[in-house]
Amino acid sequence: DLFLRYAEYIAEHGKIMSLDLMRNYPIGYDTSGENIILSYLIAYIYKFLKIFNPDLTVVQVDIFYPVIAFAIALVIFFLLVRRLFDDKAALVATAFYAVLPASLHRTTAGIADKEAIGIILMLLTFYFYISALQSKSIRNKICLGTLSGISTGIMALAWGGVQYIFVIIPVYILIEFLLNKTTNDDFYIYASWTLPLILILIN
């Protein structure tokens, strides 16, 4: 697939080709217009794991990456639900999420697509933002808000599903404002989420 071909090229040459002559033949395709962070992720996971297993191939990493990403997403999902509710609710919710057909078809071995990494980053965004809201320290609120913004920014580079984040967090703040429940802390968190997100998107 496309991401695998790009990952193999990055693993061999260190970076993506500027013009992909196998797309839009004979003109080629400018790869700067493609979200290829997934290909870089696969390539660098391959380079790291190859230290321990010289026989490893990029194809093998590409095959197993969705499964590993899904396992990581389950852990983050559990921590997110536990922060909102309790351990029992988190276990039950995670058990349901682990067998949810809507997510399984994109996280099985051999299907290396943007959704697997996108879901991890989306869950991290919510986890850090909610942690910031629940924190008592201004410093922690800003740090956690920044981590949430970084997660959102990377997600924007990897997956179009970031649009859900662009709706959910601003709408939450708008509702809080309309209900006259916003505080200075909400402003600090929102600003610390927005700033790194903008910096990532404009670079």
mmCIF file of N, CA and C in Angstrom, residues 23-83:
data_model
loop_
_atom_site.group_PDB
_atom_site.id
_atom_site.type_symbol
_atom_site.label_atom_id
_atom_site.label_comp_id
_atom_site.label_asym_id
_atom_site.label_seq_id
_atom_site.Cartn_x
_atom_site.Cartn_y
_atom_site.Cartn_z
ATOM 1 N N ARG A 23 2.625 8.150 -8.859
ATOM 2 C CA ARG A 23 1.274 8.713 -8.737
ATOM 3 C C ARG A 23 1.121 9.863 -9.727
ATOM 4 N N ASN A 24 -0.081 10.014 -10.275
ATOM 5 C CA ASN A 24 -0.365 11.067 -11.265
ATOM 6 C C ASN A 24 0.617 11.012 -12.438
ATOM 7 N N TYR A 25 0.927 9.792 -12.888
ATOM 8 C CA TYR A 25 1.853 9.606 -14.011
ATOM 9 C C TYR A 25 1.352 10.347 -15.251
ATOM 10 N N PRO A 26 2.209 10.995 -16.030
ATOM 11 C CA PRO A 26 3.665 11.071 -15.897
ATOM 12 C C PRO A 26 4.158 12.296 -15.113
ATOM 13 N N ILE A 27 3.246 13.125 -14.627
ATOM 14 C CA ILE A 27 3.652 14.357 -13.946
ATOM 15 C C ILE A 27 4.258 14.066 -12.584
ATOM 16 N N GLY A 28 3.677 13.099 -11.889
ATOM 17 C CA GLY A 28 4.142 12.805 -10.535
ATOM 18 C C GLY A 28 3.317 13.539 -9.496
ATOM 19 N N TYR A 29 3.540 13.207 -8.228
ATOM 20 C CA TYR A 29 2.764 13.789 -7.128
ATOM 21 C C TYR A 29 3.707 14.429 -6.115
ATOM 22 N N ASP A 30 3.427 15.659 -5.755
ATOM 23 C CA ASP A 30 4.222 16.378 -4.764
ATOM 24 C C ASP A 30 3.877 15.823 -3.377
ATOM 25 N N THR A 31 4.804 15.119 -2.749
ATOM 26 C CA THR A 31 4.516 14.436 -1.484
ATOM 27 C C THR A 31 4.336 15.397 -0.309
ATOM 28 N N SER A 32 4.673 16.665 -0.505
ATOM 29 C CA SER A 32 4.470 17.630 0.585
ATOM 30 C C SER A 32 2.978 17.849 0.844
ATOM 31 N N GLY A 33 2.138 17.442 -0.105
ATOM 32 C CA GLY A 33 0.702 17.591 0.068
ATOM 33 C C GLY A 33 0.033 16.382 0.688
ATOM 34 N N GLU A 34 0.836 15.397 1.111
ATOM 35 C CA GLU A 34 0.312 14.161 1.685
ATOM 36 C C GLU A 34 0.659 14.070 3.163
ATOM 37 N N ASN A 35 -0.295 13.597 3.981
ATOM 38 C CA ASN A 35 -0.011 13.340 5.398
ATOM 39 C C ASN A 35 0.746 12.023 5.512
ATOM 40 N N ILE A 36 2.070 12.101 5.659
ATOM 41 C CA ILE A 36 2.888 10.887 5.621
ATOM 42 C C ILE A 36 3.549 10.595 6.968
ATOM 43 N N ILE A 37 3.020 11.192 8.029
ATOM 44 C CA ILE A 37 3.617 10.948 9.336
ATOM 45 C C ILE A 37 3.560 9.463 9.701
ATOM 46 N N LEU A 38 2.535 8.750 9.216
ATOM 47 C CA LEU A 38 2.427 7.318 9.480
ATOM 48 C C LEU A 38 3.593 6.564 8.859
ATOM 49 N N SER A 39 3.970 6.942 7.637
ATOM 50 C CA SER A 39 5.090 6.279 6.973
ATOM 51 C C SER A 39 6.391 6.517 7.730
ATOM 52 N N TYR A 40 6.580 7.735 8.224
ATOM 53 C CA TYR A 40 7.764 8.031 9.033
ATOM 54 C C TYR A 40 7.745 7.218 10.328
ATOM 55 N N LEU A 41 6.567 7.096 10.944
ATOM 56 C CA LEU A 41 6.444 6.325 12.181
ATOM 57 C C LEU A 41 6.836 4.875 11.951
ATOM 58 N N ILE A 42 6.307 4.264 10.907
ATOM 59 C CA ILE A 42 6.626 2.870 10.601
ATOM 60 C C ILE A 42 8.116 2.705 10.309
ATOM 61 N N ALA A 43 8.675 3.635 9.542
ATOM 62 C CA ALA A 43 10.091 3.565 9.186
ATOM 63 C C ALA A 43 10.990 3.656 10.412
ATOM 64 N N TYR A 44 10.662 4.557 11.337
ATOM 65 C CA TYR A 44 11.523 4.730 12.513
ATOM 66 C C TYR A 44 11.298 3.636 13.552
ATOM 67 N N ILE A 45 10.091 3.080 13.618
ATOM 68 C CA ILE A 45 9.879 1.895 14.467
ATOM 69 C C ILE A 45 10.730 0.747 13.922
ATOM 70 N N TYR A 46 10.746 0.617 12.601
ATOM 71 C CA TYR A 46 11.566 -0.417 11.959
ATOM 72 C C TYR A 46 13.042 -0.231 12.286
ATOM 73 N N LYS A 47 13.540 1.005 12.169
ATOM 74 C CA LYS A 47 14.954 1.254 12.445
ATOM 75 C C LYS A 47 15.308 0.939 13.896
ATOM 76 N N PHE A 48 14.380 1.252 14.808
ATOM 77 C CA PHE A 48 14.626 0.983 16.230
ATOM 78 C C PHE A 48 14.622 -0.518 16.511
ATOM 79 N N LEU A 49 13.607 -1.220 16.014
ATOM 80 C CA LEU A 49 13.487 -2.652 16.287
ATOM 81 C C LEU A 49 14.555 -3.471 15.580
ATOM 82 N N LYS A 50 15.071 -2.939 14.469
ATOM 83 C CA LYS A 50 16.107 -3.652 13.721
ATOM 84 C C LYS A 50 17.391 -3.781 14.534
ATOM 85 N N ILE A 51 17.574 -2.896 15.518
ATOM 86 C CA ILE A 51 18.738 -2.987 16.409
ATOM 87 C C ILE A 51 18.713 -4.317 17.167
ATOM 88 N N PHE A 52 17.497 -4.753 17.532
ATOM 89 C CA PHE A 52 17.349 -5.981 18.305
ATOM 90 C C PHE A 52 17.135 -7.210 17.423
ATOM 91 N N ASN A 53 16.627 -6.976 16.199
ATOM 92 C CA ASN A 53 16.370 -8.087 15.281
ATOM 93 C C ASN A 53 16.774 -7.683 13.871
ATOM 94 N N PRO A 54 18.025 -7.989 13.479
ATOM 95 C CA PRO A 54 18.525 -7.572 12.160
ATOM 96 C C PRO A 54 17.732 -8.152 10.986
ATOM 97 N N ASP A 55 16.988 -9.236 11.218
ATOM 98 C CA ASP A 55 16.243 -9.876 10.135
ATOM 99 C C ASP A 55 14.865 -9.248 9.910
ATOM 100 N N LEU A 56 14.513 -8.287 10.754
ATOM 101 C CA LEU A 56 13.201 -7.643 10.650
ATOM 102 C C LEU A 56 13.086 -6.868 9.336
ATOM 103 N N THR A 57 11.881 -6.834 8.783
ATOM 104 C CA THR A 57 11.633 -6.076 7.551
ATOM 105 C C THR A 57 10.594 -4.984 7.805
ATOM 106 N N VAL A 58 10.563 -4.005 6.931
ATOM 107 C CA VAL A 58 9.571 -2.929 7.031
ATOM 108 C C VAL A 58 8.165 -3.504 6.878
ATOM 109 N N VAL A 59 8.027 -4.509 6.033
ATOM 110 C CA VAL A 59 6.724 -5.129 5.820
ATOM 111 C C VAL A 59 6.196 -5.735 7.122
ATOM 112 N N GLN A 60 7.057 -6.396 7.896
ATOM 113 C CA GLN A 60 6.637 -6.990 9.160
ATOM 114 C C GLN A 60 6.168 -5.923 10.153
ATOM 115 N N VAL A 61 6.904 -4.823 10.205
ATOM 116 C CA VAL A 61 6.511 -3.721 11.089
ATOM 117 C C VAL A 61 5.171 -3.157 10.641
ATOM 118 N N ASP A 62 5.006 -3.022 9.332
ATOM 119 C CA ASP A 62 3.757 -2.503 8.765
ATOM 120 C C ASP A 62 2.580 -3.413 9.120
ATOM 121 N N ILE A 63 2.814 -4.710 9.154
ATOM 122 C CA ILE A 63 1.749 -5.670 9.448
ATOM 123 C C ILE A 63 1.319 -5.591 10.907
ATOM 124 N N PHE A 64 2.294 -5.505 11.821
ATOM 125 C CA PHE A 64 1.976 -5.592 13.244
ATOM 126 C C PHE A 64 1.729 -4.236 13.916
ATOM 127 N N TYR A 65 2.053 -3.151 13.227
ATOM 128 C CA TYR A 65 1.845 -1.826 13.811
ATOM 129 C C TYR A 65 0.397 -1.579 14.264
ATOM 130 N N PRO A 66 -0.635 -1.939 13.469
ATOM 131 C CA PRO A 66 -2.010 -1.668 13.918
ATOM 132 C C PRO A 66 -2.370 -2.386 15.213
ATOM 133 N N VAL A 67 -1.877 -3.615 15.390
ATOM 134 C CA VAL A 67 -2.180 -4.385 16.597
ATOM 135 C C VAL A 67 -1.540 -3.734 17.817
ATOM 136 N N ILE A 68 -0.278 -3.327 17.663
ATOM 137 C CA ILE A 68 0.431 -2.666 18.760
ATOM 138 C C ILE A 68 -0.241 -1.344 19.100
ATOM 139 N N ALA A 69 -0.614 -0.591 18.058
ATOM 140 C CA ALA A 69 -1.284 0.697 18.272
ATOM 141 C C ALA A 69 -2.622 0.508 18.984
ATOM 142 N N PHE A 70 -3.342 -0.543 18.633
ATOM 143 C CA PHE A 70 -4.637 -0.804 19.260
ATOM 144 C C PHE A 70 -4.462 -1.155 20.739
ATOM 145 N N ALA A 71 -3.425 -1.932 21.053
ATOM 146 C CA ALA A 71 -3.152 -2.280 22.449
ATOM 147 C C ALA A 71 -2.841 -1.026 23.261
ATOM 148 N N ILE A 72 -2.057 -0.114 22.670
ATOM 149 C CA ILE A 72 -1.732 1.143 23.347
ATOM 150 C C ILE A 72 -2.992 1.983 23.525
ATOM 151 N N ALA A 73 -3.846 2.008 22.500
ATOM 152 C CA ALA A 73 -5.097 2.770 22.571
ATOM 153 C C ALA A 73 -6.007 2.243 23.682
ATOM 154 N N LEU A 74 -6.030 0.932 23.883
ATOM 155 C CA LEU A 74 -6.845 0.346 24.944
ATOM 156 C C LEU A 74 -6.383 0.817 26.318
ATOM 157 N N VAL A 75 -5.071 0.884 26.505
ATOM 158 C CA VAL A 75 -4.522 1.347 27.790
ATOM 159 C C VAL A 75 -4.906 2.805 28.036
ATOM 160 N N ILE A 76 -4.734 3.642 27.017
ATOM 161 C CA ILE A 76 -5.064 5.064 27.166
ATOM 162 C C ILE A 76 -6.563 5.244 27.384
ATOM 163 N N PHE A 77 -7.370 4.464 26.676
ATOM 164 C CA PHE A 77 -8.828 4.537 26.845
ATOM 165 C C PHE A 77 -9.215 4.167 28.274
ATOM 166 N N PHE A 78 -8.591 3.121 28.805
ATOM 167 C CA PHE A 78 -8.869 2.716 30.192
ATOM 168 C C PHE A 78 -8.537 3.852 31.154
ATOM 169 N N LEU A 79 -7.372 4.472 30.983
ATOM 170 C CA LEU A 79 -6.959 5.570 31.866
ATOM 171 C C LEU A 79 -7.898 6.770 31.739
ATOM 172 N N LEU A 80 -8.368 7.028 30.518
ATOM 173 C CA LEU A 80 -9.289 8.147 30.292
ATOM 174 C C LEU A 80 -10.621 7.920 31.009
ATOM 175 N N VAL A 81 -11.195 6.731 30.833
ATOM 176 C CA VAL A 81 -12.489 6.443 31.465
ATOM 177 C C VAL A 81 -12.339 6.386 32.984
ATOM 178 N N ARG A 82 -11.214 5.850 33.452
ATOM 179 C CA ARG A 82 -10.995 5.796 34.906
ATOM 180 C C ARG A 82 -10.915 7.192 35.494
ATOM 181 N N ARG A 83 -10.324 8.109 34.762
ATOM 182 C CA ARG A 83 -10.228 9.488 35.246
ATOM 183 C C ARG A 83 -11.613 10.140 35.308
#
